[in-house]
Amino acid sequence: MGRGTRGGGLGTRDSGFGPSAKSGPPRAGSRGGIRGVTLTAAAIFALLYLNHGAPGLQPRAHLAAQAPRPPARIVSLVPSATEMLFAMGAGPRVAAVSSYDRFPPEVERLPRVGALVDPDVERILSLRPDLVVAYASQTDLLAHLARANIPVYPYRHGSLAAITGGMRDLGARIGMAAEAGRAAADLERGLAGVRAAVAGRPRPRTLLVIGREPQSLRAISVSGGFGFLHDLLVVAGGDNVFGDVPRESLMVATETILAKRPDVILELHYSDRSSREAEAREREAWSLLPGVPAVRNGRIHLLYGGELVVPGPRVVLTARAFAQALHEVRPR
Amino acid sequence: MTDVRRRLAVSTAAFGGLACAAVLAAPLLGTTSISLRRVFDGSIPFADNVDAQIFFIARLPRALAGALVGATLAAAGVVFQALLRNPLATPFTLGVSAGSALGAMLAITFRLHLSLWGVSAVTAASFIGSIGAVAIVYALARARHRGFSTNILLLAGVTLNAFFSALILFVQYLADSAEALRTVRWLMGDLDVAGYGPLVAALPLCAAAFVAFAWLPRPLNLLSLDTDAAASRGVDVLRVQRVAFFSASMATGAAVSLGGPIGFIGIIVPHLVRLMVGSDHRVVLPASAMFGAAFLVAADVVARTAMAPVELPVGIITAIVGGPFFLWLLVRQR
């Protein structure tokens, strides 16, 4: 049993693969030809290894010196990256996730190792990962991991294009470029379907609310013209009333909303759908602004779901929900 | 006496005029230009009159909230400075705002979804938090002391502030990123009350406090010098201290639950006013209230226009504008 298992065989030989283990954090932008070659070599090596088992490894040790082997124990501190890993079929390799991971259901069985502001370094080290996906801004954690010779994949959130780009890049990093490419292409097809479904329709001026004080119109946070939520709104055939503000999110006053006169208000709630009464009360809060066309015409849509906040493979669901709210179409 | 009356009349005219001008001008200023004629044009239905909506729904309640919060915090600052006989005292020194903030943090983090008479759960929870803080500080100040020890009051307040700050950080730590951001934003202060409900809820408490404040200036004049001397002149020291403590604390709690813990008003405005009108509380207290109202309304106009459509937290403006202005006046005087 111990001979062929990844946990027993490879785990004990970490230090033997010095070049890969000591290579430190990969550069976010380093991709392309060299990586392709090394990954192909890594894939060949992994196949040889799995076919012949650990004792037969010695004669092929030189291969390991040339190419990093695909990581087999991945710790992901980024929920969207976790979803990407599962979407490309690397779920079994995920060893631990962040405390905010909720999807897919398989993550419920995995150990939790903190999140953006409170990564549990000790726990991460004790899990002996061979790749840690962390936010690029977690510089302290990245430094700790570098000292422990644990490779990291620094992740950055960005636009909608960055989701598919990030998925392909992450797939290449773990030796699953083809699978990641297919998952990314699925995502792009889904988004193209939404685009096609709303093509040619008038684009309603939309206020995309990403947070406010419950049952009041205080501390209203909305999407600006940058980031995946804005991009999804564009895909779904909406015209963001704050699309000209080069920020991912901004707090706005009620005056500005009155002046912008949105035709539709899309309001995102990251929790599960609450009771019908609570939803009605939240909708009622907008009645303070009767002059806003969206309020007057009853075009306030409250969308619920954890996927709304995760820039991962499920953005297609969000785009479909936006399209349905804006145009009453059900893209497939 | 006549001198005080004259100064009171002059300062009321000057600061009252300033406050009225600020409240009247603020609804006319903003990033969207509105026509005053259209605002008051009764022939256009309100639902179709965007100018009237911007004026009456967005700007006017905001200016009134700024006036109420500014007046309350500035007056409470004067009272606390006299009560504690400490020029560095603010309305937040005794932990009222920290208690208020803790209440708000709990409501935001644990997503309390209750609303009563137009007052959201966050506003209600922050007011309850401030009452809790007042009760704790008062109980501590009275424990093992027959009188009303201002030293213990001060120590209890400072300690409670630190303790509540730790609890606030703990609650923020438990919050997820979206909630944590909202809690941080709440702490920066916000006067966009969106309607008159929160104003109406805060008004009775502030009004009651101002009734008490009207009775306070003369005893505070004596109390701010020395409690024994005040007692020898017939001042019921304990009663004055109690009235000052509860009225200023309740008013602060109401103001903070309405606009968040907007800093600097409670310390800068009283000192600025003292530099201009002297230190007699009969003049300083009403003048501070009026100047506080004008100052916060003006700061809020800057907050909503400086980086529009992005809304700046008004607490940042009060600190940025108030701090250097105060220092300039201080240097210029001496």
XYZ file of C-alpha atoms in Angstrom:
666
model
C 0.000 0.000 0.000
C 2.724 2.410 0.941
C 4.630 1.823 -2.272
C 2.302 3.348 -4.758
C 0.446 5.918 -2.691
C 1.273 9.541 -3.221
C 1.065 10.364 0.456
C 3.555 7.700 1.523
C 5.892 7.593 -1.444
C 6.312 11.155 -2.609
C 5.779 12.736 0.758
C 8.899 11.214 2.215
C 10.971 12.278 -0.741
C 10.215 15.966 -0.696
C 13.787 16.971 -0.039
C 14.999 14.754 -2.874
C 13.226 17.005 -5.347
C 15.212 20.020 -4.399
C 14.925 22.097 -7.552
C 11.181 21.952 -7.548
C 10.663 22.364 -3.861
C 13.166 25.149 -3.480
C 12.073 27.113 -6.473
C 10.033 29.439 -4.256
C 6.948 31.319 -5.241
C 6.242 31.207 -8.950
C 5.926 34.560 -10.663
C 2.314 35.335 -11.412
C 3.109 36.146 -14.986
C 5.563 33.320 -15.719
C 3.844 31.063 -18.148
C 4.220 29.911 -21.684
C 6.642 27.683 -23.540
C 9.171 26.791 -20.863
C 6.425 25.935 -18.450
C 4.737 23.788 -21.077
C 7.929 21.763 -21.608
C 8.584 21.356 -17.917
C 5.013 20.351 -17.267
C 5.066 17.803 -20.034
C 8.223 16.380 -18.507
C 6.563 16.444 -15.122
C 3.550 14.633 -16.462
C 5.765 11.951 -18.025
C 7.612 11.579 -14.777
C 4.395 11.298 -12.793
C 3.149 8.584 -15.123
C 6.418 6.652 -14.826
C 6.309 7.059 -11.102
C 2.757 5.861 -10.749
C 3.393 2.894 -13.027
C 6.522 1.714 -11.326
C 6.230 2.912 -7.736
C 8.750 4.476 -5.447
C 11.439 1.777 -5.326
C 11.909 2.056 -9.047
C 12.530 5.780 -8.779
C 16.289 5.864 -8.384
C 17.320 5.498 -12.033
C 14.944 8.290 -13.048
C 15.986 10.780 -10.407
C 17.546 13.051 -13.016
C 14.124 13.714 -14.458
C 13.043 15.162 -11.153
C 15.970 17.501 -11.126
C 14.828 18.958 -14.439
C 11.120 19.332 -13.859
C 8.811 20.109 -10.951
C 6.402 17.291 -10.307
C 2.704 18.171 -10.256
C 1.601 19.044 -6.746
C -0.416 16.344 -5.038
C -1.318 18.063 -1.775
C -2.699 21.510 -2.495
C -3.804 23.908 0.209
C -6.101 26.633 -1.119
C -6.744 29.786 0.856
C -8.727 31.304 -1.999
C -12.332 30.062 -2.361
C -12.475 30.905 -6.056
C -9.242 28.981 -6.667
C -10.661 26.029 -4.740
C -13.690 26.043 -7.021
C -11.400 26.228 -10.065
C -9.364 23.250 -8.825
C -12.499 21.166 -8.382
C -13.886 22.326 -11.737
C -10.765 21.130 -13.552
C -10.863 17.787 -11.762
C -8.079 18.433 -9.245
C -10.459 18.147 -6.292
C -8.871 14.955 -4.917
C -5.557 16.781 -4.688
C -6.938 19.560 -2.486
C -5.720 18.860 1.043
C -7.165 21.829 2.900
C -9.200 24.962 2.229
C -9.871 28.371 3.756
C -12.426 29.022 6.447
C -14.634 30.776 3.864
C -14.853 27.869 1.415
C -18.412 26.583 0.984
C -18.350 25.054 -2.477
C -18.280 22.363 -3.797
C -19.844 20.257 -1.020
C -16.685 18.112 -0.884
C -14.841 20.968 0.885
C -16.949 20.383 3.980
C -14.825 17.300 4.723
C -11.496 19.110 4.334
C -9.415 20.759 7.068
C -9.702 24.561 7.386
C -6.534 26.619 7.559
C -7.754 30.193 8.131
C -8.245 32.810 5.459
C -6.980 36.120 4.132
C -6.225 37.843 7.427
C -5.762 34.829 9.688
C -3.954 32.037 7.839
C -3.022 29.239 10.246
C 0.629 28.831 9.234
C 1.275 26.026 11.713
C -1.665 24.020 10.423
C -0.648 24.636 6.828
C 2.904 23.425 7.508
C 1.648 20.377 9.405
C -0.378 19.306 6.365
C 2.889 19.095 4.363
C 1.447 20.689 1.215
C 3.417 20.744 -2.005
C 1.526 23.808 -3.244
C -0.272 26.567 -1.382
C -2.640 28.824 -3.308
C -2.760 32.104 -1.388
C -3.667 35.711 -2.088
C -0.716 37.648 -3.497
C -1.340 40.225 -0.756
C -0.627 37.668 1.988
C 3.020 38.615 1.981
C 3.773 37.379 5.506
C 2.322 33.975 4.749
C 4.198 33.805 1.450
C 7.447 34.618 3.275
C 6.785 31.880 5.865
C 6.105 29.348 3.151
C 9.187 30.387 1.199
C 11.294 29.810 4.313
C 9.725 26.362 4.645
C 10.468 25.613 0.981
C 6.821 25.181 0.185
C 5.918 26.362 -3.320
C 3.110 28.864 -3.532
C 0.755 30.105 -6.198
C 0.029 33.779 -5.491
C -3.504 34.546 -6.596
C -4.938 37.910 -7.633
C -8.594 38.720 -8.124
C -9.455 40.810 -11.120
C -11.794 41.078 -14.041
C -13.944 38.399 -15.593
C -11.180 37.661 -18.107
C -8.817 37.113 -15.186
C -11.028 34.266 -13.968
C -10.611 32.149 -17.075
C -7.002 33.295 -17.436
C -6.326 32.422 -13.808
C -7.980 29.049 -14.219
C -5.775 28.155 -17.182
C -2.676 29.403 -15.395
C -3.478 27.480 -12.221
C -4.157 24.355 -14.287
C -0.790 24.710 -15.997
C 0.867 25.138 -12.617
C -0.533 21.854 -11.306
C 0.010 19.895 -14.484
C -3.599 19.906 -15.621
C -3.407 22.432 -18.426
C -5.712 20.493 -20.723
C -8.372 19.917 -18.076
C -8.185 23.542 -16.936
C -8.443 24.671 -20.554
C -11.609 22.627 -21.001
C -13.150 23.996 -17.783
C -12.258 27.562 -18.814
C -13.703 26.980 -22.272
C -16.931 25.670 -20.679
C -17.104 28.845 -18.647
C -16.509 31.009 -21.698
C -19.170 29.094 -23.620
C -21.616 29.671 -20.771
C -20.908 33.383 -20.789
C -21.174 33.495 -24.588
C -24.595 31.850 -24.243
C -25.699 34.627 -21.891
C -24.325 37.267 -24.265
C -26.176 35.713 -27.190
C -29.433 35.499 -25.248
C -29.434 39.228 -24.497
C -27.891 40.410 -27.771
C -29.766 43.221 -29.461
C -31.936 43.978 -26.438
C -31.943 47.467 -24.917
C -29.493 47.669 -22.059
C -31.280 48.932 -18.943
C -29.410 51.391 -16.759
C -28.638 49.230 -13.761
C -27.572 49.911 -10.195
C -25.616 46.916 -8.903
C -25.802 47.042 -5.108
C -23.271 44.864 -3.325
C -24.125 45.840 0.239
C -26.093 48.174 2.489
C -27.420 48.366 6.007
C -30.338 45.927 6.311
C -33.795 47.489 5.990
C -32.481 50.978 5.428
C -30.766 52.890 2.664
C -27.634 53.644 4.646
C -24.058 52.724 3.734
C -24.980 51.709 0.186
C -22.067 50.026 -1.535
C -22.269 49.567 -5.302
C -20.191 48.121 -8.107
C -18.047 50.569 -10.037
C -16.794 50.019 -13.566
C -14.122 47.510 -12.683
C -14.130 43.913 -11.488
C -15.914 40.692 -12.301
C -19.354 41.829 -11.087
C -19.320 44.824 -13.420
C -18.130 42.570 -16.252
C -20.924 40.081 -15.529
C -23.464 42.900 -15.633
C -22.168 43.908 -19.058
C -22.305 40.291 -20.258
C -25.883 40.030 -19.004
C -26.924 43.070 -21.035
C -26.955 45.747 -18.348
C -25.531 49.250 -18.363
C -23.864 49.938 -15.014
C -24.868 53.449 -13.854
C -21.518 53.698 -12.078
C -19.605 52.094 -14.943
C -17.616 55.295 -15.435
C -16.074 55.084 -11.950
C -12.770 53.196 -12.207
C -13.232 51.302 -8.947
C -14.414 47.848 -8.011
C -16.804 49.185 -5.389
C -17.804 52.522 -3.951
C -20.080 53.924 -1.274
C -22.657 56.274 -2.722
C -25.153 58.686 -1.239
C -28.879 58.401 -1.859
C -28.623 61.717 -3.725
C -26.344 60.168 -6.321
C -28.743 57.280 -6.825
C -31.641 59.706 -7.264
C -29.587 61.613 -9.822
C -28.465 58.468 -11.701
C -32.070 57.258 -12.098
C -31.376 53.544 -12.653
C -34.065 51.556 -14.486
C -33.194 48.379 -12.591
C -31.686 47.708 -9.172
C -29.863 44.409 -8.756
C -29.058 43.791 -5.132
C -26.733 40.982 -4.143
C -27.154 39.111 -0.867
C -24.406 36.641 -0.192
C -26.463 34.595 2.245
C -29.088 32.016 1.369
C -32.529 33.266 0.475
C -34.255 34.497 3.601
C -37.985 34.363 4.314
C -40.420 35.935 1.908
C -41.318 38.546 4.551
C -37.681 39.537 5.125
C -37.164 39.815 1.375
C -40.243 42.019 1.094
C -38.941 44.253 3.887
C -35.594 44.646 2.119
C -37.389 45.563 -1.097
C -39.584 47.977 0.842
C -36.504 49.894 2.054
C -36.101 51.277 -1.469
C -39.538 52.912 -1.337
C -37.792 55.909 0.253
C -36.640 56.816 -3.256
C -39.907 56.858 -5.211
C -38.447 58.906 -8.048
C -35.968 56.233 -9.083
C -37.495 54.484 -12.141
C -36.465 51.055 -10.809
C -38.410 51.720 -7.606
C -41.415 53.224 -9.345
C -41.660 50.345 -11.803
C -40.974 47.634 -9.255
C -37.759 46.536 -10.972
C -35.785 45.757 -7.836
C -34.268 42.294 -7.938
C -32.780 40.734 -4.832
C -30.399 37.920 -5.711
C -29.276 35.471 -3.048
C -26.411 32.987 -2.999
C -22.849 32.427 -1.910
C -21.718 32.134 -5.548
C -22.381 35.844 -6.123
C -19.249 36.765 -4.191
C -16.890 34.132 -5.601
C -15.097 35.024 -8.842
C -14.803 31.386 -9.870
C -16.381 28.934 -12.304
C -19.888 29.649 -10.996
C -19.885 33.189 -12.393
C -21.924 31.742 -15.254
C -24.769 31.189 -12.790
C -24.477 34.809 -11.690
C -24.475 36.039 -15.294
C -27.617 33.963 -15.994
C -29.311 35.320 -12.869
C -28.446 38.881 -13.955
C -29.762 38.242 -17.469
C -32.973 36.752 -16.143
C -33.506 39.726 -13.824
C -32.684 42.314 -16.491
C -34.276 40.761 -19.562
C -36.470 37.943 -18.284
C -34.555 35.477 -20.432
C -33.236 32.135 -19.271
C -29.936 31.562 -21.060
C -28.827 27.944 -21.186
C -23.870 90.319 33.950
C -24.735 92.725 31.236
C -21.419 91.861 29.657
C -22.393 88.168 29.610
C -25.776 89.022 28.142
C -24.161 91.117 25.466
C -21.683 88.384 24.614
C -24.484 85.815 24.584
C -26.512 87.988 22.239
C -23.589 88.621 19.913
C -22.441 84.994 19.857
C -25.995 83.696 19.395
C -26.490 86.068 16.497
C -23.152 85.165 14.930
C -23.086 81.400 15.515
C -26.840 81.023 15.168
C -26.681 82.867 11.870
C -23.832 80.640 10.769
C -25.732 77.471 11.706
C -28.897 78.646 9.936
C -26.911 79.630 6.859
C -25.215 76.216 6.788
C -28.493 74.299 7.145
C -30.185 76.425 4.487
C -27.277 76.370 2.049
C -26.321 72.693 2.378
C -29.434 71.317 0.610
C -28.670 73.610 -2.336
C -25.127 72.357 -2.724
C -24.171 69.077 -4.288
C -22.888 67.328 -7.371
C -26.287 67.374 -9.062
C -27.506 70.844 -9.836
C -31.120 71.337 -8.807
C -33.461 74.231 -9.463
C -35.028 75.719 -6.339
C -38.054 76.790 -8.351
C -38.602 73.219 -9.493
C -38.053 71.931 -5.942
C -41.020 73.937 -4.687
C -43.131 73.622 -7.831
C -46.325 72.040 -6.521
C -47.660 71.389 -10.018
C -45.154 68.579 -10.586
C -46.062 65.341 -8.767
C -43.432 64.529 -6.135
C -42.745 61.108 -7.661
C -41.728 62.823 -10.922
C -39.869 65.750 -9.385
C -36.272 64.599 -9.100
C -35.102 68.008 -7.863
C -37.609 67.935 -5.006
C -36.632 64.371 -4.156
C -32.938 65.218 -4.051
C -33.749 68.237 -1.893
C -36.233 66.663 0.521
C -35.157 63.004 0.631
C -31.392 63.137 0.244
C -30.050 66.559 1.214
C -32.396 68.120 3.770
C -32.480 65.185 6.233
C -28.745 64.977 5.859
C -28.221 68.642 6.679
C -30.599 68.366 9.640
C -28.808 65.230 10.855
C -25.488 67.064 10.555
C -26.857 69.991 12.547
C -28.307 67.754 15.250
C -25.219 65.553 15.590
C -22.803 68.492 15.396
C -24.710 70.542 17.986
C -25.072 67.579 20.312
C -21.456 66.433 20.172
C -20.078 69.942 20.580
C -22.359 70.738 23.532
C -21.657 67.338 25.119
C -17.946 68.061 24.705
C -18.326 71.304 26.665
C -20.254 69.528 29.421
C -17.765 66.651 29.708
C -14.798 69.019 29.789
C -16.405 70.917 32.674
C -17.646 67.821 34.483
C -14.296 66.052 34.333
C -12.382 69.318 34.706
C -10.187 68.135 31.880
C -9.679 70.139 28.669
C -8.892 66.928 26.785
C -12.224 65.301 27.592
C -14.496 64.559 24.644
C -17.984 63.071 24.383
C -16.223 59.775 23.696
C -13.875 59.822 26.723
C -16.199 57.865 28.992
C -16.731 54.979 26.609
C -20.179 55.994 25.335
C -19.126 55.886 21.705
C -17.192 52.648 22.204
C -20.311 51.045 23.687
C -22.310 52.442 20.818
C -19.787 51.141 18.291
C -19.810 47.688 19.902
C -23.599 47.558 19.574
C -23.383 48.572 15.919
C -20.591 46.063 15.212
C -22.662 43.238 16.730
C -25.710 44.223 14.678
C -23.688 44.397 11.455
C -21.633 41.254 12.021
C -24.526 39.073 13.167
C -26.823 40.578 10.548
C -29.657 41.670 12.791
C -32.588 42.354 10.501
C -34.991 44.300 12.630
C -36.429 47.674 11.953
C -38.710 49.813 14.111
C -40.211 53.163 13.134
C -37.705 53.674 10.377
C -34.771 52.951 12.675
C -32.539 50.118 11.519
C -31.146 47.397 13.774
C -27.677 48.937 13.576
C -28.903 52.308 14.850
C -30.968 50.719 17.622
C -28.160 48.376 18.670
C -25.644 51.210 18.783
C -27.927 53.224 21.058
C -28.454 50.224 23.342
C -24.672 49.784 23.423
C -24.192 53.385 24.501
C -26.744 52.964 27.318
C -24.875 49.852 28.472
C -21.601 51.782 28.564
C -23.192 54.683 30.473
C -24.682 52.274 33.024
C -21.360 50.490 33.577
C -19.371 53.713 33.976
C -21.963 55.196 36.324
C -22.091 52.045 38.465
C -18.292 52.032 38.684
C -18.155 55.725 39.587
C -20.709 55.238 42.366
C -19.294 51.956 43.736
C -17.289 52.354 46.950
C -17.732 56.071 46.783
C -20.548 58.012 48.363
C -20.189 60.889 45.998
C -19.548 60.968 42.283
C -15.832 60.639 41.773
C -14.781 62.251 38.526
C -11.380 60.588 38.781
C -12.948 57.148 38.982
C -15.340 58.213 36.223
C -12.403 59.115 34.022
C -10.455 55.952 34.810
C -13.518 53.760 34.369
C -14.268 55.461 31.057
C -10.751 55.081 29.716
C -10.611 51.430 30.784
C -14.038 50.733 29.348
C -12.967 52.370 26.096
C -9.987 50.027 25.878
C -12.083 46.999 26.822
C -14.815 47.801 24.315
C -12.208 48.494 21.641
C -10.852 44.992 22.197
C -14.364 43.540 21.928
C -14.952 45.587 18.761
C -11.778 44.171 17.231
C -12.852 40.676 18.269
C -16.280 41.092 16.666
C -14.662 42.540 13.530
C -12.333 39.573 13.438
C -15.329 37.228 13.469
C -16.999 39.142 10.650
C -16.522 38.106 7.053
C -14.845 40.557 4.719
C -18.015 42.322 3.518
C -19.284 42.814 7.069
C -15.827 43.837 8.316
C -15.739 46.552 5.663
C -19.161 47.801 6.729
C -18.083 47.940 10.368
C -14.998 49.966 9.461
C -17.131 52.292 7.359
C -19.591 52.744 10.239
C -16.732 53.810 12.504
C -15.847 56.627 10.085
C -19.228 58.312 10.492
C -22.016 58.799 7.965
C -24.817 61.349 7.861
C -26.653 60.005 4.811
C -29.615 59.011 6.957
C -31.931 58.589 3.943
C -35.191 59.905 5.335
C -36.444 61.428 8.537
C -37.071 58.251 10.584
C -33.618 58.060 12.257
C -33.737 61.833 12.880
C -37.119 61.670 14.565
C -35.889 58.781 16.725
C -32.790 60.678 17.908
C -34.488 64.056 18.349
C -36.370 63.491 21.660
C -33.226 62.344 23.454
C -31.146 65.208 22.113
C -33.926 67.693 22.928
C -34.183 66.351 26.490
C -30.418 66.667 26.849
C -30.526 70.273 25.644
C -33.210 71.082 28.219
C -30.776 69.795 30.856
C -27.912 71.694 29.219
C -29.924 74.913 29.553
C -29.902 74.454 33.333
C -26.226 73.506 33.533
C -24.045 76.526 32.527
C -24.119 78.416 35.839
C -23.332 75.397 38.095
C -20.768 74.181 35.549
C -18.976 77.521 35.826
C -18.520 76.906 39.548
C -17.941 73.175 39.202
C -15.203 73.543 36.613
C -13.138 75.501 39.130
C -13.482 73.399 42.253
C -16.201 71.110 43.631
C -15.717 72.277 47.240
C -15.968 75.917 46.272
C -19.069 75.130 44.231
C -20.621 73.289 47.198
C -19.851 76.209 49.498
C -21.765 78.476 47.133
C -24.839 76.350 47.408
C -24.419 74.141 44.352
C -25.805 70.622 44.800
C -22.629 69.150 43.346
C -23.770 65.536 43.137
C -27.000 66.522 41.415
C -25.222 68.718 38.894
C -22.699 66.000 38.173
C -25.433 63.432 37.681
C -27.478 65.661 35.402
C -24.378 66.600 33.404
C -23.210 62.998 33.120
C -26.555 61.490 32.091
C -27.679 64.276 29.776
C -24.343 64.509 27.942
C -23.992 60.715 27.750
C -27.525 60.132 26.457
C -27.146 62.900 23.923
C -23.830 61.447 22.773
C -25.385 57.981 22.492
C -28.237 59.342 20.371
C -25.854 61.370 18.175
C -23.455 58.478 17.627
C -26.253 56.047 16.799
C -27.498 58.576 14.241
C -24.228 59.564 12.567
C -21.542 57.219 13.835
C -18.631 58.233 16.059
C -17.656 61.423 14.241
C -14.485 62.580 15.934
C -12.979 65.987 16.688
C -16.267 67.918 16.852
C -16.569 67.366 20.594
C -13.099 68.677 21.365
C -12.267 71.143 18.618
C -15.513 73.102 18.537
C -15.632 73.883 22.303
C -11.995 75.012 22.268
C -12.436 77.094 19.141
C -15.481 78.754 20.652
C -13.660 79.392 23.932
C -10.864 81.049 22.003
C -13.443 83.352 20.460
C -15.924 84.073 23.272
C -14.122 83.293 26.533
C -14.789 80.502 28.989
C -18.135 81.372 30.570
C -20.343 78.318 30.046
C -23.416 80.516 29.696
C -21.945 81.682 26.397
C -19.718 78.742 25.490
C -22.397 76.055 25.692
C -24.992 77.556 23.304
C -22.299 78.994 21.030
C -20.583 75.586 20.794
C -23.854 73.868 19.958
C -24.547 76.319 17.138
C -21.007 76.346 15.819
C -20.851 72.525 16.050
C -23.991 72.335 13.927
C -22.580 74.710 11.292
C -19.188 72.967 11.271
C -20.551 69.450 10.783
C -23.079 70.497 8.128
C -20.266 72.213 6.195
C -17.944 69.217 6.649
C -20.664 66.942 5.298
C -21.087 69.079 2.184
C -17.371 68.605 1.549
C -17.685 64.866 2.291
C -20.358 64.322 -0.331
C -18.920 66.571 -3.034
C -15.105 66.372 -2.790
C -14.723 62.992 -4.487
C -18.205 62.507 -5.945
C -19.717 60.120 -6.799
C -17.555 58.423 -4.192
C -18.746 59.385 -0.748
C -16.036 60.428 1.718
C -16.586 59.547 5.371
C -17.445 62.801 7.155
C -15.279 61.862 10.177
C -12.209 62.145 7.956
C -13.195 65.656 6.884
C -13.823 66.866 10.450
C -10.396 65.606 11.480
C -8.528 66.920 8.428
C -10.169 70.344 8.505
C -10.616 70.718 12.245
C -7.167 69.701 13.443
C -4.992 72.170 11.510
C -7.563 74.980 11.906
C -7.531 74.494 15.655
C -3.714 74.536 15.738
C -3.623 77.669 13.584
C -5.995 79.468 15.911
C -4.015 78.324 18.916
C -0.746 79.650 17.500
C -2.351 82.883 16.319
C -3.825 83.642 19.729
C -0.558 83.473 21.615
